[in-house]
Amino acid sequence: MSEIRFEYAVPGDILENYINGTYIPRTVWERVFLFLKSKGIDVYSPGQHQGKCTSPYVVLKNTGTMGFQGSNQIGSQTLDVIVYCPRSNYSDMEPYTVQIQSFLSELKEYIRPTGNITPVILDDNVNGYTQSIEYQTFQKLRG
């Protein structure tokens, strides 16, 4: 049996296998990425989206792991869910962000919101508005 490889572009067969429960994500980042894809969200890894923001999308970024004070065995990893909406659709930003948060609440056994949400800002590089929501997961540290 050939090994299933995760592709950032998520070919339909991998996504279908995830939805059907035959592909088990290897990391929390991968689980969140595939989960958002399965909900119909246009989601990318950092640097993957090209061009201007013409429709809402999300960039999912692993922002690091930190050990708990006094422990070298357990810690937490943070993920930034970076939300983008076109410059012409500021009024869509909050409802889209709330929808993403609602979807991610279904993954409460894997991630939890930290409460850190950046203000909405205009990103001239993509001609759209952006906002970041931080999530956290607890995990055993890799040695």
mmCIF file of C-alpha atoms in Angstrom:
data_model
loop_
_atom_site.group_PDB
_atom_site.id
_atom_site.type_symbol
_atom_site.label_atom_id
_atom_site.label_comp_id
_atom_site.label_asym_id
_atom_site.label_seq_id
_atom_site.Cartn_x
_atom_site.Cartn_y
_atom_site.Cartn_z
ATOM 1 C CA MET A 1 0.000 0.000 0.000
ATOM 2 C CA SER A 2 1.436 3.385 -0.985
ATOM 3 C CA GLU A 3 1.964 6.083 1.626
ATOM 4 C CA ILE A 4 -0.471 9.001 1.615
ATOM 5 C CA ARG A 5 1.427 12.260 1.139
ATOM 6 C CA PHE A 6 -0.014 15.560 2.249
ATOM 7 C CA GLU A 7 0.064 18.175 -0.493
ATOM 8 C CA TYR A 8 -0.460 21.847 0.341
ATOM 9 C CA ALA A 9 -2.774 22.185 -2.653
ATOM 10 C CA VAL A 10 -4.897 19.324 -1.229
ATOM 11 C CA PRO A 11 -5.856 17.226 -4.248
ATOM 12 C CA GLY A 12 -9.492 16.133 -4.104
ATOM 13 C CA ASP A 13 -8.631 12.549 -3.223
ATOM 14 C CA ILE A 14 -6.758 13.523 -0.021
ATOM 15 C CA LEU A 15 -9.568 15.834 1.040
ATOM 16 C CA GLU A 16 -12.152 13.146 0.298
ATOM 17 C CA ASN A 17 -10.110 10.605 2.271
ATOM 18 C CA TYR A 18 -9.975 13.053 5.198
ATOM 19 C CA ILE A 19 -13.732 13.646 5.032
ATOM 20 C CA ASN A 20 -14.349 9.882 4.827
ATOM 21 C CA GLY A 21 -12.048 9.276 7.790
ATOM 22 C CA THR A 22 -9.475 7.221 5.877
ATOM 23 C CA TYR A 23 -6.745 9.863 6.121
ATOM 24 C CA ILE A 24 -5.627 10.855 9.621
ATOM 25 C CA PRO A 25 -3.781 14.200 9.784
ATOM 26 C CA ARG A 26 -0.240 13.985 11.166
ATOM 27 C CA THR A 27 -0.155 17.419 12.805
ATOM 28 C CA VAL A 28 -2.609 19.853 14.342
ATOM 29 C CA TRP A 29 -1.830 22.327 11.538
ATOM 30 C CA GLU A 30 -2.722 19.703 8.933
ATOM 31 C CA ARG A 31 -5.933 18.789 10.806
ATOM 32 C CA VAL A 32 -7.069 22.437 10.922
ATOM 33 C CA PHE A 33 -6.103 23.000 7.263
ATOM 34 C CA LEU A 34 -8.052 19.975 6.023
ATOM 35 C CA PHE A 35 -10.977 20.697 8.330
ATOM 36 C CA LEU A 36 -11.350 24.238 6.955
ATOM 37 C CA LYS A 37 -11.035 22.891 3.385
ATOM 38 C CA SER A 38 -13.762 20.335 4.140
ATOM 39 C CA LYS A 39 -16.021 23.221 5.250
ATOM 40 C CA GLY A 40 -15.529 24.928 1.884
ATOM 41 C CA ILE A 41 -13.132 27.611 3.139
ATOM 42 C CA ASP A 42 -10.498 28.809 0.688
ATOM 43 C CA VAL A 43 -7.431 28.127 2.864
ATOM 44 C CA TYR A 44 -3.705 28.412 2.131
ATOM 45 C CA SER A 45 -0.367 27.859 3.809
ATOM 46 C CA PRO A 46 1.932 30.902 4.181
ATOM 47 C CA GLY A 47 3.219 32.143 0.820
ATOM 48 C CA GLN A 48 0.870 29.909 -1.181
ATOM 49 C CA HIS A 49 -1.791 32.464 -2.187
ATOM 50 C CA GLN A 50 -0.793 34.501 -5.232
ATOM 51 C CA GLY A 51 -2.150 37.834 -6.396
ATOM 52 C CA LYS A 52 -4.703 40.232 -5.022
ATOM 53 C CA CYS A 53 -7.553 39.412 -2.673
ATOM 54 C CA THR A 54 -10.624 39.024 -4.898
ATOM 55 C CA SER A 55 -12.631 36.796 -2.542
ATOM 56 C CA PRO A 56 -12.376 35.879 1.153
ATOM 57 C CA TYR A 57 -9.677 33.391 2.126
ATOM 58 C CA VAL A 58 -7.640 32.185 5.095
ATOM 59 C CA VAL A 59 -3.908 31.626 5.588
ATOM 60 C CA LEU A 60 -3.055 29.097 8.299
ATOM 61 C CA LYS A 61 0.336 29.580 9.933
ATOM 62 C CA ASN A 62 2.103 27.601 12.660
ATOM 63 C CA THR A 63 3.629 30.319 14.829
ATOM 64 C CA GLY A 64 5.747 28.161 17.085
ATOM 65 C CA THR A 65 5.963 25.913 20.110
ATOM 66 C CA MET A 66 6.867 26.890 23.638
ATOM 67 C CA GLY A 67 7.540 24.660 26.626
ATOM 68 C CA PHE A 68 5.740 25.247 29.874
ATOM 69 C CA GLN A 69 7.835 26.841 32.598
ATOM 70 C CA GLY A 70 9.755 24.158 34.462
ATOM 71 C CA SER A 71 8.964 21.436 31.913
ATOM 72 C CA ASN A 72 10.873 20.091 28.949
ATOM 73 C CA GLN A 73 8.219 17.518 28.081
ATOM 74 C CA ILE A 74 4.956 19.399 27.546
ATOM 75 C CA GLY A 75 4.160 22.737 25.983
ATOM 76 C CA SER A 76 1.872 24.551 23.631
ATOM 77 C CA GLN A 77 1.866 25.313 19.940
ATOM 78 C CA THR A 78 0.148 28.356 18.470
ATOM 79 C CA LEU A 79 -1.557 28.721 15.122
ATOM 80 C CA ASP A 80 -2.507 31.982 13.456
ATOM 81 C CA VAL A 81 -5.647 31.924 11.363
ATOM 82 C CA ILE A 82 -5.163 34.953 9.125
ATOM 83 C CA VAL A 83 -8.425 36.061 7.517
ATOM 84 C CA TYR A 84 -8.552 38.128 4.312
ATOM 85 C CA CYS A 85 -11.463 39.911 2.615
ATOM 86 C CA PRO A 86 -11.397 42.119 -0.493
ATOM 87 C CA ARG A 87 -10.933 45.851 -0.006
ATOM 88 C CA SER A 88 -14.397 46.425 -1.512
ATOM 89 C CA ASN A 89 -16.088 44.200 1.099
ATOM 90 C CA TYR A 90 -15.171 45.525 4.566
ATOM 91 C CA SER A 91 -18.677 44.697 5.793
ATOM 92 C CA ASP A 92 -18.008 40.988 5.053
ATOM 93 C CA MET A 93 -14.946 40.850 7.313
ATOM 94 C CA GLU A 94 -16.646 40.349 10.672
ATOM 95 C CA PRO A 95 -19.272 37.799 9.498
ATOM 96 C CA TYR A 96 -16.571 35.790 7.679
ATOM 97 C CA THR A 97 -14.315 35.854 10.759
ATOM 98 C CA VAL A 98 -17.214 34.750 12.989
ATOM 99 C CA GLN A 99 -17.960 31.898 10.555
ATOM 100 C CA ILE A 100 -14.335 30.715 10.716
ATOM 101 C CA GLN A 101 -14.413 30.876 14.532
ATOM 102 C CA SER A 102 -17.666 28.912 14.581
ATOM 103 C CA PHE A 103 -16.191 26.192 12.370
ATOM 104 C CA LEU A 104 -13.024 25.999 14.476
ATOM 105 C CA SER A 105 -15.070 25.606 17.664
ATOM 106 C CA GLU A 106 -15.874 22.121 16.314
ATOM 107 C CA LEU A 107 -12.187 21.250 16.822
ATOM 108 C CA LYS A 108 -12.272 22.070 20.550
ATOM 109 C CA GLU A 109 -10.611 18.755 21.437
ATOM 110 C CA TYR A 110 -7.548 19.809 19.382
ATOM 111 C CA ILE A 111 -7.337 23.610 19.545
ATOM 112 C CA ARG A 112 -8.670 26.467 21.628
ATOM 113 C CA PRO A 113 -8.764 30.212 20.996
ATOM 114 C CA THR A 114 -6.267 32.211 23.048
ATOM 115 C CA GLY A 115 -8.419 35.345 22.874
ATOM 116 C CA ASN A 116 -5.744 37.162 20.866
ATOM 117 C CA ILE A 117 -7.388 38.728 17.822
ATOM 118 C CA THR A 118 -5.699 41.541 15.931
ATOM 119 C CA PRO A 119 -7.655 44.565 14.725
ATOM 120 C CA VAL A 120 -8.755 44.616 11.100
ATOM 121 C CA ILE A 121 -6.185 46.409 8.968
ATOM 122 C CA LEU A 122 -5.903 47.202 5.275
ATOM 123 C CA ASP A 123 -3.136 45.245 3.538
ATOM 124 C CA ASP A 124 -2.233 47.196 0.399
ATOM 125 C CA ASN A 125 -0.055 44.311 -0.857
ATOM 126 C CA VAL A 126 -3.127 42.150 -1.461
ATOM 127 C CA ASN A 127 -5.672 44.989 -1.772
ATOM 128 C CA GLY A 128 -7.747 43.577 1.067
ATOM 129 C CA TYR A 129 -8.493 43.672 4.767
ATOM 130 C CA THR A 130 -6.840 41.226 7.134
ATOM 131 C CA GLN A 131 -7.217 40.076 10.711
ATOM 132 C CA SER A 132 -5.473 37.328 12.678
ATOM 133 C CA ILE A 133 -7.010 34.963 15.245
ATOM 134 C CA GLU A 134 -4.658 32.978 17.469
ATOM 135 C CA TYR A 135 -5.344 29.383 18.522
ATOM 136 C CA GLN A 136 -3.390 27.115 20.845
ATOM 137 C CA THR A 137 -2.914 23.397 21.280
ATOM 138 C CA PHE A 138 -1.226 21.538 24.101
ATOM 139 C CA GLN A 139 1.252 18.860 23.151
ATOM 140 C CA LYS A 140 4.162 16.702 24.155
ATOM 141 C CA LEU A 141 7.411 18.378 23.119
ATOM 142 C CA ARG A 142 9.509 16.573 20.545
ATOM 143 C CA GLY A 143 13.028 15.807 21.714
#
